[in-house]
């Protein structure tokens, strides 16, 4: 039985006896261990997070229908088998990547600066859309997917409930009379629309900034209006 070309290419050559050299083709000492064809071999926790980030990028750039084991493996620079090992099924990969997106989104949310000043509300939103375009696109993709797959809806609702809660807490700081659930939903819907428009190219950065300026002006006026005048 002859040795395959792939086996010959990947197998390290033996070191010369007494030379102190590492075998040719082997990873240098202290470098990350790599598997077949030069892909990284990651620790369990590190590999799982890398795969979840890769899944978000794949969906954000190419759409949910392109989320496959192979696409995630190529994006993460790991072996196909590692994706199978960590998740077992495509459905599990979708659900866990959504949970990952929720954690990341809430930890980096701009909705609650905590100052109670309109000018600080969602400051940096345009930069966030530019720097995390894949993450934002991923959330919209999964939002639409939840319409077709109701089993994803609880996690999508969890994400939006957390967004609504953070937004309302900040609006309650800005507005002496507080924000009603309906007002909070209107404000968040406006923000969600601005993000979607910038993300898809319907609007540009300047359009988003102009919309935010108008929204903050409205909040400032509402904050100055006596509570009695609203009743």
XYZ file of C-alpha atoms in Angstrom:
231
model
C 0.000 0.000 0.000
C 1.489 3.338 -1.051
C 1.388 6.483 1.068
C -0.970 9.203 -0.214
C 0.345 12.571 -1.360
C -1.666 14.275 1.408
C -0.108 12.018 4.050
C 3.375 12.683 2.705
C 2.754 16.432 2.701
C 1.376 16.617 6.246
C 3.746 14.216 7.961
C 6.753 15.943 9.582
C 10.183 14.866 8.439
C 12.382 13.350 11.148
C 15.039 15.579 12.653
C 18.696 14.767 12.100
C 19.990 12.833 15.096
C 21.824 15.084 17.522
C 20.951 18.250 15.631
C 18.551 19.589 18.291
C 16.233 20.656 15.474
C 12.491 20.109 15.513
C 11.195 17.813 12.773
C 10.511 19.718 9.569
C 6.810 20.474 9.287
C 6.207 20.246 13.035
C 4.952 23.280 14.964
C 7.750 25.233 16.648
C 7.968 24.962 20.421
C 5.640 27.399 22.140
C 3.458 27.921 19.063
C -0.270 26.985 18.954
C -0.770 23.356 18.090
C -2.250 22.818 14.645
C -4.145 19.936 13.170
C -4.335 18.674 9.628
C -3.723 21.129 6.807
C -2.469 23.795 9.207
C -5.788 24.519 10.902
C -5.682 25.669 14.505
C -6.368 23.247 17.319
C -8.052 25.220 20.078
C -8.907 24.454 23.676
C -12.519 23.525 24.397
C -13.735 26.891 25.707
C -11.629 28.916 23.305
C -12.716 26.822 20.336
C -16.396 27.065 21.185
C -16.342 30.866 21.409
C -14.343 31.111 18.178
C -16.917 28.957 16.404
C -19.833 31.007 17.715
C -18.174 34.217 16.528
C -17.540 32.596 13.160
C -21.187 31.504 12.904
C -22.323 35.087 13.525
C -20.001 36.325 10.768
C -21.187 33.689 8.294
C -24.859 34.500 8.852
C -24.250 38.246 8.911
C -22.371 38.215 5.611
C -24.033 35.409 3.662
C -27.411 34.724 5.262
C -28.719 31.923 7.422
C -29.092 29.446 4.564
C -25.288 29.458 4.205
C -24.726 28.485 7.846
C -23.131 25.045 7.493
C -20.493 23.155 9.449
C -18.040 23.641 6.625
C -18.676 27.383 6.277
C -18.159 27.922 10.021
C -15.015 25.774 10.029
C -13.524 27.727 7.122
C -14.405 31.061 8.719
C -12.887 30.048 12.068
C -9.856 28.382 10.483
C -10.502 25.039 12.180
C -11.458 21.540 11.085
C -14.968 20.546 10.044
C -14.962 17.855 12.732
C -14.449 20.392 15.506
C -17.731 22.127 14.642
C -19.567 18.790 14.681
C -17.939 17.902 18.005
C -19.042 21.115 19.721
C -22.603 21.419 18.415
C -23.781 18.123 16.957
C -26.507 19.636 14.814
C -27.133 22.731 12.747
C -30.116 23.623 14.937
C -27.914 23.566 18.029
C -25.400 25.791 16.255
C -28.146 28.302 15.385
C -29.583 28.353 18.900
C -26.227 28.684 20.625
C -24.979 31.366 18.246
C -28.162 33.324 18.957
C -27.557 33.009 22.699
C -23.979 34.192 22.090
C -25.234 37.191 20.098
C -27.589 38.088 22.944
C -24.743 38.055 25.466
C -22.485 40.171 23.272
C -25.221 42.631 22.324
C -26.299 43.252 25.890
C -22.749 43.630 27.165
C -22.024 46.275 24.515
C -25.457 47.945 24.488
C -25.480 51.733 24.082
C -29.027 52.070 25.352
C -28.179 52.706 28.984
C -25.269 55.114 29.571
C -26.781 55.892 32.974
C -26.384 59.669 32.803
C -29.981 60.663 32.101
C -28.803 63.165 29.492
C -30.399 63.032 26.036
C -27.092 63.802 24.333
C -25.577 60.610 25.784
C -28.423 58.334 24.751
C -27.119 55.737 22.241
C -23.985 57.809 21.666
C -21.718 55.904 19.295
C -24.551 54.115 17.504
C -23.239 54.873 14.012
C -19.779 53.553 14.921
C -21.324 50.416 16.374
C -23.159 49.716 13.110
C -19.937 50.150 11.138
C -17.744 48.117 13.476
C -20.207 45.296 14.187
C -22.087 45.098 10.900
C -21.993 41.281 10.877
C -23.377 41.072 14.404
C -26.207 43.456 13.635
C -27.067 41.707 10.364
C -27.061 38.388 12.193
C -29.743 39.626 14.598
C -32.031 40.741 11.776
C -31.509 37.433 9.969
C -32.514 35.500 13.088
C -35.451 37.812 13.707
C -36.856 36.820 10.311
C -35.938 33.171 10.855
C -37.943 33.155 14.104
C -41.020 33.993 12.031
C -40.503 30.735 10.143
C -39.245 28.744 13.139
C -41.277 29.595 16.251
C -38.906 27.625 18.486
C -36.371 30.461 18.080
C -38.865 33.116 19.114
C -38.283 32.853 22.907
C -34.597 33.701 22.517
C -35.330 36.532 20.082
C -37.927 37.874 22.513
C -35.368 37.635 25.307
C -32.976 39.785 23.306
C -35.596 42.418 22.565
C -37.024 42.355 26.103
C -33.539 43.148 27.413
C -33.228 45.955 24.883
C -36.628 47.354 25.892
C -35.729 47.183 29.583
C -32.406 48.993 29.134
C -34.036 51.639 26.943
C -36.825 52.262 29.421
C -34.475 52.590 32.376
C -32.549 55.290 30.547
C -35.694 57.050 29.329
C -36.939 57.099 32.933
C -33.760 58.967 33.846
C -34.191 61.433 30.985
C -37.900 62.095 31.486
C -39.016 63.289 34.944
C -42.463 61.822 34.339
C -40.980 58.529 33.159
C -41.582 56.692 29.912
C -44.680 54.671 29.191
C -44.238 51.234 27.598
C -45.707 52.611 24.367
C -43.281 55.563 24.261
C -40.392 53.254 25.019
C -41.390 50.974 22.148
C -41.680 53.927 19.757
C -38.211 55.174 20.717
C -36.630 51.748 20.355
C -38.407 51.125 17.049
C -36.946 54.375 15.736
C -33.459 53.276 16.803
C -33.932 49.816 15.319
C -35.004 51.367 12.026
C -32.025 53.723 11.933
C -29.656 50.801 12.490
C -31.337 48.719 9.791
C -31.271 51.562 7.279
C -27.582 52.286 7.825
C -26.724 48.586 7.797
C -28.450 47.943 4.466
C -27.264 51.128 2.786
C -30.707 52.727 2.599
C -29.174 55.522 4.654
C -25.620 56.519 5.442
C -23.828 57.556 8.603
C -24.870 61.192 8.238
C -28.528 60.195 7.911
C -28.305 58.131 11.084
C -26.660 60.976 12.996
C -29.343 63.408 11.793
C -32.086 61.026 12.915
C -30.476 60.585 16.312
C -30.166 64.349 16.724
C -33.901 64.742 16.069
C -34.759 61.953 18.479
C -32.638 63.478 21.228
C -34.253 66.875 20.622
C -37.696 65.311 21.062
C -36.606 63.634 24.288
C -35.204 66.920 25.532
C -38.522 68.645 24.856
C -40.458 65.875 26.572
C -38.164 66.148 29.568
C -38.804 69.871 29.837
C -42.575 69.554 29.454
C -44.408 69.513 32.800
C -46.002 66.203 33.615
C -49.380 67.908 34.055
C -49.366 69.068 30.443
C -49.150 65.468 29.237
C -52.207 64.313 31.174
